[in-house]
Amino acid sequence: MTQVILKQAKIIDPSSPYHNKVMDIKIENDTITQIEKEIAAPSGFEVVNISNLHVSKGWMDSSVSFGEPGYEERETIENGLKVAAKSGFTAIALQPNSNPTIDNQAQVRFVLDRAKNHATTLYPIGALTKGSEGTDLAELFDMKNAGAIAFGDYKKALQNANLQKIALQYVQDFDAMVIAFSQDSTLKGIGIANEGAVSTKLGMKGIPALAEELQVARNLFLLEYTGGKLHIPTISTQGSIKLIKDAKAKGIQITCSVAVHNLVLNEEVLMGFDTRYKVSPPLRDEATRKALVEAVLDGTIDCITSDHNPLDIEHKKLEFDLAKDGTIGLESAFSALLTVLPMEVVIEKLNAIKRVLNLENPTIATNNQAAISLFTTTDNWTFGKENILSKSKNSAFLGQKMKGRAIGIYNNGQLIINS
């Protein structure tokens, strides 16, 4: 256990009696033992003294892919968790899109075992269907008992409405949540970019907003029929925002997230045919980007995710229509968000998935467990290759202006600093 004193840290935690105060924080054996204006550093303590240091409850990313097992060339669990820690995340939810797919209790236990003794806590998402193929439900109850926190097929919409209905009904027996990526595959077709002026100019096959909205509407109807809890990840259209807002007004238990890149970037970046910007759902127009930011501010969108998806160069540096969808995002998430949202909102939305999943989220107060993210807010800088910590380098944020920096975390008795 690392014994630490955080010097002159501004505490951003509305649930804490020290919210918005600049304090010294003493951490011993994974517990906050003292918070005072000034604390002398005893021998054996590591002192963190950084200009403009801020701390908050530890952030959690609701959608992270690593690759292991099967795609270790993209990212390993060990290095991925180190990247997450240095990017300010005390916890991540791991997507099941490995090889083999995380669709049974043995696979859940494997990734949990690989994540032991790391500063960042890993929570596995189990595949909703066997092999994420959309045909038969996976071993949901067994995976829940093994440690899976929710169930969904990464970037694959369940086209079978009856199977979606059965899943929503079944998981209520053990208080689990279904994650439903929403995109009608027949409407998407061979589309590779947002349907609009830019895709027309570039001669790219478009993906209409309707492809997402039709599936969102269907899934909300199913949820209203079955009851239970549903999370719709990475929404990207104005129609989806309205549908979810209306459903929440009805009292339906629906939550949703948006990806950092859909909040910060728009389809104009595709003009250079750079496949780093090929993501799913696609980057939309500027009016939609602004609408997504507003939906974060008004609470319609519950969570923000980096939607971190490492891909090796063989799958990314190709013609645009052949390249795989996805960007890494852990390293850039916090600083990119500060360019479009107030700092307090960013912190809240990076914490929100814990509330959605009923996970512990200890307040920054004495005698509480220390699960803390460390960051600054005033730095202005440009994200470059030297800032990429992941094995894969497919970042949509290279060359983007950034604000503030994720410094690291204290979690699970360990201090990790991005030096």
Tab-separated table of C-alpha atoms in Angstrom:
chain	number	residue	atom	x	y	z
A	1	MET	CA	0.000	0.000	0.000
A	2	THR	CA	1.380	3.399	-1.021
A	3	GLN	CA	1.162	6.066	1.723
A	4	VAL	CA	0.505	9.445	0.115
A	5	ILE	CA	-0.042	13.096	0.861
A	6	LEU	CA	-1.687	15.126	-1.884
A	7	LYS	CA	-0.623	18.751	-1.389
A	8	GLN	CA	-2.907	21.725	-2.081
A	9	ALA	CA	-5.477	19.773	-4.066
A	10	LYS	CA	-8.758	21.414	-5.027
A	11	ILE	CA	-11.489	18.903	-4.201
A	12	ILE	CA	-14.281	18.619	-6.795
A	13	ASP	CA	-16.922	16.468	-5.110
A	14	PRO	CA	-20.384	17.921	-4.377
A	15	SER	CA	-21.034	15.100	-1.866
A	16	SER	CA	-17.936	16.038	0.162
A	17	PRO	CA	-17.823	18.651	2.970
A	18	TYR	CA	-14.599	19.844	1.313
A	19	HIS	CA	-16.120	20.510	-2.122
A	20	ASN	CA	-14.348	23.368	-3.940
A	21	LYS	CA	-11.782	23.723	-1.125
A	22	VAL	CA	-8.004	23.518	-1.567
A	23	MET	CA	-6.732	21.015	1.006
A	24	ASP	CA	-3.962	18.558	1.822
A	25	ILE	CA	-5.150	14.937	1.759
A	26	LYS	CA	-3.433	12.159	3.695
A	27	ILE	CA	-3.986	8.585	2.512
A	28	GLU	CA	-2.869	5.538	4.511
A	29	ASN	CA	-3.567	1.892	3.703
A	30	ASP	CA	-6.141	2.717	1.018
A	31	THR	CA	-8.057	5.055	3.368
A	32	ILE	CA	-8.292	8.854	3.574
A	33	THR	CA	-7.154	9.498	7.160
A	34	GLN	CA	-6.854	13.288	7.217
A	35	ILE	CA	-7.951	16.341	5.225
A	36	GLU	CA	-6.555	19.656	6.439
A	37	LYS	CA	-5.309	22.989	5.117
A	38	GLU	CA	-1.744	21.853	5.839
A	39	ILE	CA	-0.417	18.390	6.670
A	40	ALA	CA	3.234	17.719	7.430
A	41	ALA	CA	4.667	14.773	5.503
A	42	PRO	CA	5.907	11.976	7.803
A	43	SER	CA	8.784	9.815	6.618
A	44	GLY	CA	7.745	7.024	4.289
A	45	PHE	CA	5.005	9.074	2.620
A	46	GLU	CA	5.049	9.945	-1.066
A	47	VAL	CA	4.204	13.622	-1.564
A	48	VAL	CA	2.310	14.783	-4.676
A	49	ASN	CA	2.831	18.501	-5.138
A	50	ILE	CA	1.613	19.624	-8.572
A	51	SER	CA	0.559	23.112	-9.633
A	52	ASN	CA	-3.221	23.466	-10.167
A	53	LEU	CA	-3.831	19.960	-8.762
A	54	HIS	CA	-7.507	18.948	-8.615
A	55	VAL	CA	-9.031	15.722	-7.309
A	56	SER	CA	-12.442	14.101	-7.656
A	57	LYS	CA	-14.139	10.782	-7.085
A	58	GLY	CA	-12.523	8.203	-9.334
A	59	TRP	CA	-13.748	8.218	-12.937
A	60	MET	CA	-15.132	5.119	-14.628
A	61	ASP	CA	-15.244	4.532	-18.377
A	62	SER	CA	-18.359	2.598	-19.398
A	63	SER	CA	-16.986	1.239	-22.704
A	64	VAL	CA	-13.393	0.053	-23.122
A	65	SER	CA	-11.990	-2.620	-25.458
A	66	PHE	CA	-8.548	-4.128	-24.943
A	67	GLY	CA	-8.242	-7.214	-27.173
A	68	GLU	CA	-6.946	-9.829	-24.750
A	69	PRO	CA	-7.602	-12.705	-25.094
A	70	GLY	CA	-7.027	-13.229	-28.797
A	71	TYR	CA	-6.052	-9.771	-30.022
A	72	GLU	CA	-3.097	-9.001	-27.755
A	73	GLU	CA	-1.372	-7.208	-30.649
A	74	ARG	CA	-4.026	-4.486	-30.264
A	75	GLU	CA	-3.825	-4.219	-26.473
A	76	THR	CA	-3.254	-6.379	-23.405
A	77	ILE	CA	-5.231	-6.146	-20.183
A	78	GLU	CA	-2.059	-5.317	-18.242
A	79	ASN	CA	-0.983	-2.405	-20.431
A	80	GLY	CA	-4.574	-1.283	-20.999
A	81	LEU	CA	-5.179	-0.917	-17.261
A	82	LYS	CA	-1.936	1.063	-16.912
A	83	VAL	CA	-3.143	3.369	-19.704
A	84	ALA	CA	-6.494	3.782	-17.940
A	85	ALA	CA	-4.801	4.635	-14.631
A	86	LYS	CA	-2.494	7.238	-16.182
A	87	SER	CA	-5.546	8.662	-17.985
A	88	GLY	CA	-7.344	9.262	-14.673
A	89	PHE	CA	-9.702	6.254	-14.602
A	90	THR	CA	-10.026	4.244	-11.390
A	91	ALA	CA	-12.378	1.788	-13.115
A	92	ILE	CA	-13.323	0.616	-16.592
A	93	ALA	CA	-16.069	-1.590	-18.004
A	94	LEU	CA	-14.469	-4.051	-20.421
A	95	GLN	CA	-16.335	-4.902	-23.607
A	96	PRO	CA	-16.679	-8.606	-24.539
A	97	ASN	CA	-15.247	-8.263	-28.072
A	98	SER	CA	-12.183	-10.460	-27.565
A	99	ASN	CA	-11.428	-13.826	-29.153
A	100	PRO	CA	-13.024	-15.900	-27.725
A	101	THR	CA	-15.880	-13.569	-26.868
A	102	ILE	CA	-16.608	-13.042	-23.176
A	103	ASP	CA	-19.840	-15.047	-23.296
A	104	ASN	CA	-19.407	-17.531	-20.422
A	105	GLN	CA	-18.290	-17.597	-16.805
A	106	ALA	CA	-14.829	-18.988	-17.627
A	107	GLN	CA	-14.063	-15.978	-19.839
A	108	VAL	CA	-15.361	-13.571	-17.196
A	109	ARG	CA	-13.097	-15.177	-14.603
A	110	PHE	CA	-10.136	-15.092	-17.009
A	111	VAL	CA	-10.248	-11.329	-17.545
A	112	LEU	CA	-10.873	-10.677	-13.836
A	113	ASP	CA	-7.862	-12.819	-12.974
A	114	ARG	CA	-5.691	-10.911	-15.468
A	115	ALA	CA	-6.814	-7.625	-13.892
A	116	LYS	CA	-5.860	-8.534	-10.306
A	117	ASN	CA	-3.520	-6.236	-8.354
A	118	HIS	CA	-3.901	-3.308	-10.736
A	119	ALA	CA	-4.695	0.232	-9.624
A	120	THR	CA	-7.602	0.494	-12.076
A	121	THR	CA	-10.479	-1.892	-11.354
A	122	LEU	CA	-11.840	-3.889	-14.297
A	123	TYR	CA	-15.552	-4.728	-14.546
A	124	PRO	CA	-16.404	-7.186	-17.349
A	125	ILE	CA	-19.424	-6.742	-19.626
A	126	GLY	CA	-20.682	-10.154	-20.709
A	127	ALA	CA	-21.856	-10.737	-24.265
A	128	LEU	CA	-25.652	-10.761	-24.503
A	129	THR	CA	-25.673	-13.529	-27.115
A	130	LYS	CA	-23.368	-16.480	-27.703
A	131	GLY	CA	-20.342	-15.311	-29.644
A	132	SER	CA	-22.125	-11.939	-29.983
A	133	GLU	CA	-23.779	-13.488	-33.031
A	134	GLY	CA	-27.326	-12.397	-32.142
A	135	THR	CA	-28.863	-15.888	-32.313
A	136	ASP	CA	-29.021	-17.379	-28.797
A	137	LEU	CA	-28.722	-15.751	-25.382
A	138	ALA	CA	-25.394	-16.343	-23.641
A	139	GLU	CA	-25.008	-17.739	-20.095
A	140	LEU	CA	-26.160	-14.491	-18.476
A	141	PHE	CA	-26.926	-15.704	-14.950
A	142	ASP	CA	-23.667	-17.666	-14.687
A	143	MET	CA	-21.686	-14.670	-15.945
A	144	LYS	CA	-23.399	-12.373	-13.418
A	145	ASN	CA	-22.372	-14.751	-10.618
A	146	ALA	CA	-18.808	-14.792	-11.978
A	147	GLY	CA	-18.603	-10.967	-11.901
A	148	ALA	CA	-20.135	-9.535	-15.085
A	149	ILE	CA	-21.814	-6.176	-14.426
A	150	ALA	CA	-24.047	-5.953	-17.541
A	151	PHE	CA	-24.716	-7.676	-20.861
A	152	GLY	CA	-24.418	-6.432	-24.425
A	153	ASP	CA	-22.881	-7.232	-27.801
A	154	TYR	CA	-20.283	-4.566	-28.612
A	155	LYS	CA	-21.270	-2.490	-31.674
A	156	LYS	CA	-23.768	-5.160	-32.709
A	157	ALA	CA	-27.462	-4.371	-32.575
A	158	LEU	CA	-29.760	-7.274	-31.808
A	159	GLN	CA	-31.970	-7.400	-34.880
A	160	ASN	CA	-34.259	-10.069	-33.354
A	161	ALA	CA	-36.851	-8.066	-31.388
A	162	ASN	CA	-38.223	-11.148	-29.614
A	163	LEU	CA	-34.768	-12.129	-28.344
A	164	GLN	CA	-34.276	-8.565	-27.078
A	165	LYS	CA	-37.627	-8.808	-25.288
A	166	ILE	CA	-36.734	-12.151	-23.686
A	167	ALA	CA	-33.346	-10.786	-22.549
A	168	LEU	CA	-34.975	-7.765	-20.893
A	169	GLN	CA	-37.437	-10.035	-19.088
A	170	TYR	CA	-34.873	-12.655	-18.063
A	171	VAL	CA	-32.258	-10.361	-16.487
A	172	GLN	CA	-34.846	-8.867	-14.135
A	173	ASP	CA	-34.719	-12.135	-12.159
A	174	PHE	CA	-31.193	-11.252	-11.011
A	175	ASP	CA	-31.332	-7.433	-11.261
A	176	ALA	CA	-29.018	-7.112	-14.257
A	177	MET	CA	-28.894	-4.551	-17.033
A	178	VAL	CA	-28.989	-4.998	-20.797
A	179	ILE	CA	-26.826	-2.776	-23.009
A	180	ALA	CA	-28.391	-2.330	-26.449
A	181	PHE	CA	-26.231	-0.807	-29.165
A	182	SER	CA	-28.852	0.603	-31.506
A	183	GLN	CA	-28.370	0.581	-35.261
A	184	ASP	CA	-30.579	-1.060	-37.858
A	185	SER	CA	-28.165	-3.063	-40.005
A	186	THR	CA	-30.453	-3.069	-43.046
A	187	LEU	CA	-30.735	0.728	-43.034
A	188	LYS	CA	-26.997	1.122	-42.404
A	189	GLY	CA	-26.249	-1.237	-45.260
A	190	ILE	CA	-22.745	-0.608	-46.545
A	191	GLY	CA	-22.717	2.961	-45.207
A	192	ILE	CA	-19.391	4.212	-43.842
A	193	ALA	CA	-20.059	7.858	-42.884
A	194	ASN	CA	-22.913	10.090	-41.744
A	195	GLU	CA	-25.472	10.550	-44.505
A	196	GLY	CA	-25.307	14.218	-45.460
A	197	ALA	CA	-23.457	16.883	-47.376
A	198	VAL	CA	-19.967	15.634	-46.485
A	199	SER	CA	-20.589	11.989	-47.453
A	200	THR	CA	-22.146	13.199	-50.721
A	201	LYS	CA	-19.130	15.425	-51.490
A	202	LEU	CA	-16.727	12.597	-50.748
A	203	GLY	CA	-18.697	9.957	-52.625
A	204	MET	CA	-19.096	7.868	-49.475
A	205	LYS	CA	-22.117	5.667	-48.825
A	206	GLY	CA	-24.083	7.326	-46.028
A	207	ILE	CA	-25.458	5.993	-42.744
A	208	PRO	CA	-28.776	7.770	-42.073
A	209	ALA	CA	-29.700	8.972	-38.594
A	210	LEU	CA	-32.832	6.861	-39.073
A	211	ALA	CA	-30.732	3.680	-38.785
A	212	GLU	CA	-30.038	4.556	-35.154
A	213	GLU	CA	-33.354	6.172	-34.301
A	214	LEU	CA	-35.526	3.326	-35.560
A	215	GLN	CA	-33.622	0.856	-33.377
A	216	VAL	CA	-33.685	3.196	-30.359
A	217	ALA	CA	-37.452	3.571	-30.747
A	218	ARG	CA	-37.912	-0.207	-30.988
A	219	ASN	CA	-35.777	-0.856	-27.930
A	220	LEU	CA	-37.667	1.758	-25.914
A	221	PHE	CA	-40.993	0.186	-26.893
A	222	LEU	CA	-39.662	-3.207	-25.799
A	223	LEU	CA	-38.417	-1.767	-22.501
A	224	GLU	CA	-41.776	-0.146	-21.819
A	225	TYR	CA	-43.432	-3.523	-22.440
A	226	THR	CA	-41.047	-5.650	-20.354
A	227	GLY	CA	-39.923	-3.324	-17.583
A	228	GLY	CA	-36.382	-3.692	-16.291
A	229	LYS	CA	-33.308	-1.599	-17.045
A	230	LEU	CA	-31.768	-0.741	-20.389
A	231	HIS	CA	-28.679	1.241	-21.309
A	232	ILE	CA	-28.246	2.552	-24.851
A	233	PRO	CA	-24.555	3.296	-25.486
A	234	THR	CA	-22.997	5.946	-27.712
A	235	ILE	CA	-26.078	7.666	-29.112
A	236	SER	CA	-25.291	10.083	-31.930
A	237	THR	CA	-28.433	11.717	-33.363
A	238	GLN	CA	-30.931	14.414	-32.460
A	239	GLY	CA	-33.797	11.978	-32.934
A	240	SER	CA	-32.272	9.574	-30.391
A	241	ILE	CA	-31.962	12.410	-27.884
A	242	LYS	CA	-35.667	13.249	-28.234
A	243	LEU	CA	-36.769	9.610	-28.006
A	244	ILE	CA	-34.771	9.037	-24.818
A	245	LYS	CA	-35.893	12.338	-23.295
A	246	ASP	CA	-39.547	11.416	-23.891
A	247	ALA	CA	-39.016	7.918	-22.457
A	248	LYS	CA	-37.442	9.341	-19.301
A	249	ALA	CA	-40.418	11.685	-18.902
A	250	LYS	CA	-42.643	8.577	-18.886
A	251	GLY	CA	-40.609	7.088	-16.016
A	252	ILE	CA	-39.029	4.307	-18.082
A	253	GLN	CA	-35.694	3.037	-16.641
A	254	ILE	CA	-33.507	4.058	-19.537
A	255	THR	CA	-29.971	5.430	-19.457
A	256	CYS	CA	-27.612	6.308	-22.300
A	257	SER	CA	-24.095	7.434	-23.082
A	258	VAL	CA	-22.293	9.414	-25.742
A	259	ALA	CA	-18.722	8.960	-26.993
A	260	VAL	CA	-16.167	11.721	-26.446
A	261	HIS	CA	-15.398	11.927	-30.174
A	262	ASN	CA	-19.062	12.556	-31.041
A	263	LEU	CA	-19.085	15.484	-28.588
A	264	VAL	CA	-15.822	17.043	-29.780
A	265	LEU	CA	-15.531	16.253	-33.516
A	266	ASN	CA	-17.891	16.524	-36.463
A	267	GLU	CA	-18.006	14.984	-39.938
A	268	GLU	CA	-15.898	17.777	-41.472
A	269	VAL	CA	-12.732	15.971	-40.318
A	270	LEU	CA	-13.478	13.233	-42.883
A	271	MET	CA	-12.537	15.565	-45.742
A	272	GLY	CA	-9.005	14.145	-45.752
A	273	PHE	CA	-10.231	10.509	-45.901
A	274	ASP	CA	-8.287	9.773	-42.699
A	275	THR	CA	-9.491	6.427	-41.305
A	276	ARG	CA	-8.677	7.499	-37.732
A	277	TYR	CA	-12.040	9.280	-37.892
A	278	LYS	CA	-13.962	6.192	-38.986
A	279	VAL	CA	-16.035	5.302	-35.918
A	280	SER	CA	-19.357	3.666	-35.114
A	281	PRO	CA	-21.756	5.396	-34.824
A	282	PRO	CA	-20.246	7.866	-37.315
A	283	LEU	CA	-19.287	11.455	-36.607
A	284	ARG	CA	-22.336	13.591	-37.393
A	285	ASP	CA	-22.808	17.215	-38.537
A	286	GLU	CA	-22.035	20.253	-36.384
A	287	ALA	CA	-25.683	20.897	-35.442
A	288	THR	CA	-25.939	17.352	-34.105
A	289	ARG	CA	-22.648	17.655	-32.214
A	290	LYS	CA	-23.981	20.768	-30.490
A	291	ALA	CA	-27.277	19.005	-29.731
A	292	LEU	CA	-25.356	16.153	-28.084
A	293	VAL	CA	-23.458	18.646	-25.915
A	294	GLU	CA	-26.790	20.231	-24.889
A	295	ALA	CA	-28.221	16.800	-24.073
A	296	VAL	CA	-25.264	16.185	-21.757
A	297	LEU	CA	-25.865	19.542	-20.058
A	298	ASP	CA	-29.607	19.010	-19.566
A	299	GLY	CA	-29.178	15.467	-18.211
A	300	THR	CA	-30.779	13.541	-21.072
A	301	ILE	CA	-27.420	11.846	-21.678
A	302	ASP	CA	-26.329	10.167	-18.449
A	303	CYS	CA	-22.728	9.141	-19.139
A	304	ILE	CA	-19.757	9.976	-21.337
A	305	THR	CA	-17.408	7.239	-22.538
A	306	SER	CA	-14.111	7.286	-24.401
A	307	ASP	CA	-15.386	4.212	-26.311
A	308	HIS	CA	-11.711	3.200	-26.345
A	309	ASN	CA	-11.155	0.671	-29.149
A	310	PRO	CA	-7.521	-0.137	-30.010
A	311	LEU	CA	-6.946	-1.387	-33.558
A	312	ASP	CA	-3.660	-2.405	-35.134
A	313	ILE	CA	-2.347	-0.661	-38.234
A	314	GLU	CA	-3.299	-3.602	-40.499
A	315	HIS	CA	-6.984	-2.963	-39.740
A	316	LYS	CA	-6.884	0.844	-39.684
A	317	LYS	CA	-4.457	2.080	-42.332
A	318	LEU	CA	-6.567	0.977	-45.298
A	319	GLU	CA	-8.972	2.506	-47.797
A	320	PHE	CA	-11.780	4.208	-45.873
A	321	ASP	CA	-14.457	1.661	-46.753
A	322	LEU	CA	-12.220	-1.291	-45.741
A	323	ALA	CA	-10.879	0.092	-42.435
A	324	LYS	CA	-12.407	-1.044	-39.139
A	325	ASP	CA	-14.455	1.384	-37.039
A	326	GLY	CA	-12.911	2.656	-33.822
A	327	THR	CA	-10.539	5.021	-32.071
A	328	ILE	CA	-8.537	4.846	-28.868
A	329	GLY	CA	-9.679	7.452	-26.389
A	330	LEU	CA	-8.605	6.876	-22.779
A	331	GLU	CA	-5.537	9.140	-22.967
A	332	SER	CA	-7.407	12.053	-24.560
A	333	ALA	CA	-10.877	11.748	-22.966
A	334	PHE	CA	-10.660	14.204	-20.074
A	335	SER	CA	-8.678	16.937	-21.820
A	336	ALA	CA	-10.801	16.755	-24.983
A	337	LEU	CA	-14.017	17.048	-22.946
A	338	LEU	CA	-12.775	20.177	-21.172
A	339	THR	CA	-12.727	21.934	-24.561
A	340	VAL	CA	-16.526	21.570	-24.923
A	341	LEU	CA	-17.968	21.155	-21.407
A	342	PRO	CA	-17.602	22.722	-17.941
A	343	MET	CA	-15.216	20.824	-15.676
A	344	GLU	CA	-17.906	19.973	-13.069
A	345	VAL	CA	-20.096	18.408	-15.781
A	346	VAL	CA	-17.184	16.380	-17.158
A	347	ILE	CA	-16.459	14.969	-13.682
A	348	GLU	CA	-20.119	14.152	-13.074
A	349	LYS	CA	-20.549	12.364	-16.413
A	350	LEU	CA	-17.313	10.377	-15.977
A	351	ASN	CA	-18.705	9.160	-12.635
A	352	ALA	CA	-22.300	8.528	-13.676
A	353	ILE	CA	-21.998	4.908	-14.840
A	354	LYS	CA	-21.291	3.915	-11.219
A	355	ARG	CA	-24.721	5.233	-10.248
A	356	VAL	CA	-26.312	3.485	-13.219
A	357	LEU	CA	-24.729	0.155	-12.207
A	358	ASN	CA	-25.106	0.657	-8.423
A	359	LEU	CA	-21.351	0.484	-7.866
A	360	GLU	CA	-19.601	1.990	-4.847
A	361	ASN	CA	-18.448	5.570	-5.330
A	362	PRO	CA	-16.842	6.756	-2.089
A	363	THR	CA	-16.957	10.445	-1.192
A	364	ILE	CA	-13.698	12.315	-0.611
A	365	ALA	CA	-13.921	12.486	3.185
A	366	THR	CA	-11.967	11.154	6.163
A	367	ASN	CA	-12.280	7.432	6.965
A	368	ASN	CA	-13.505	6.677	3.433
A	369	GLN	CA	-11.767	4.473	0.904
A	370	ALA	CA	-9.468	6.443	-1.393
A	371	ALA	CA	-10.675	6.105	-4.990
A	372	ILE	CA	-9.490	9.367	-6.480
A	373	SER	CA	-8.738	10.841	-9.903
A	374	LEU	CA	-6.031	13.524	-10.122
A	375	PHE	CA	-6.053	16.207	-12.797
A	376	THR	CA	-5.356	19.823	-13.728
A	377	THR	CA	-7.670	22.246	-15.508
A	378	THR	CA	-5.602	25.113	-16.891
A	379	ASP	CA	-3.054	23.545	-19.274
A	380	ASN	CA	-3.546	24.279	-22.974
A	381	TRP	CA	-1.744	21.847	-25.254
A	382	THR	CA	-2.002	19.747	-28.416
A	383	PHE	CA	-2.447	15.976	-28.353
A	384	GLY	CA	0.437	14.257	-30.158
A	385	LYS	CA	1.861	10.782	-30.738
A	386	GLU	CA	4.018	11.166	-27.638
A	387	ASN	CA	0.821	11.302	-25.550
A	388	ILE	CA	-0.401	7.898	-26.753
A	389	LEU	CA	0.232	5.222	-24.116
A	390	SER	CA	-1.743	2.406	-25.791
A	391	LYS	CA	-0.126	-0.317	-27.929
A	392	SER	CA	-2.369	0.728	-30.812
A	393	LYS	CA	-2.054	4.282	-32.146
A	394	ASN	CA	-5.450	4.796	-33.841
A	395	SER	CA	-6.388	8.071	-32.140
A	396	ALA	CA	-8.912	10.445	-33.682
A	397	PHE	CA	-7.516	13.200	-31.448
A	398	LEU	CA	-4.012	13.571	-32.875
A	399	GLY	CA	-3.423	17.263	-33.497
A	400	GLN	CA	-6.463	18.327	-31.437
A	401	LYS	CA	-6.287	21.209	-28.983
A	402	MET	CA	-6.620	20.046	-25.369
A	403	LYS	CA	-7.377	21.708	-22.038
A	404	GLY	CA	-6.274	20.440	-18.629
A	405	ARG	CA	-4.535	17.122	-18.039
A	406	ALA	CA	-5.323	13.807	-16.381
A	407	ILE	CA	-2.477	13.308	-13.893
A	408	GLY	CA	-3.305	9.812	-12.632
A	409	ILE	CA	-5.155	8.067	-9.813
A	410	TYR	CA	-4.988	6.754	-6.289
A	411	ASN	CA	-6.986	3.524	-6.126
A	412	ASN	CA	-6.667	0.005	-4.717
A	413	GLY	CA	-3.862	1.271	-2.473
A	414	GLN	CA	-1.723	2.392	-5.410
A	415	LEU	CA	-0.652	5.804	-6.662
A	416	ILE	CA	-0.179	5.975	-10.464
A	417	ILE	CA	1.096	9.231	-11.959
A	418	ASN	CA	1.424	9.991	-15.677
A	419	SER	CA	4.885	11.495	-15.619
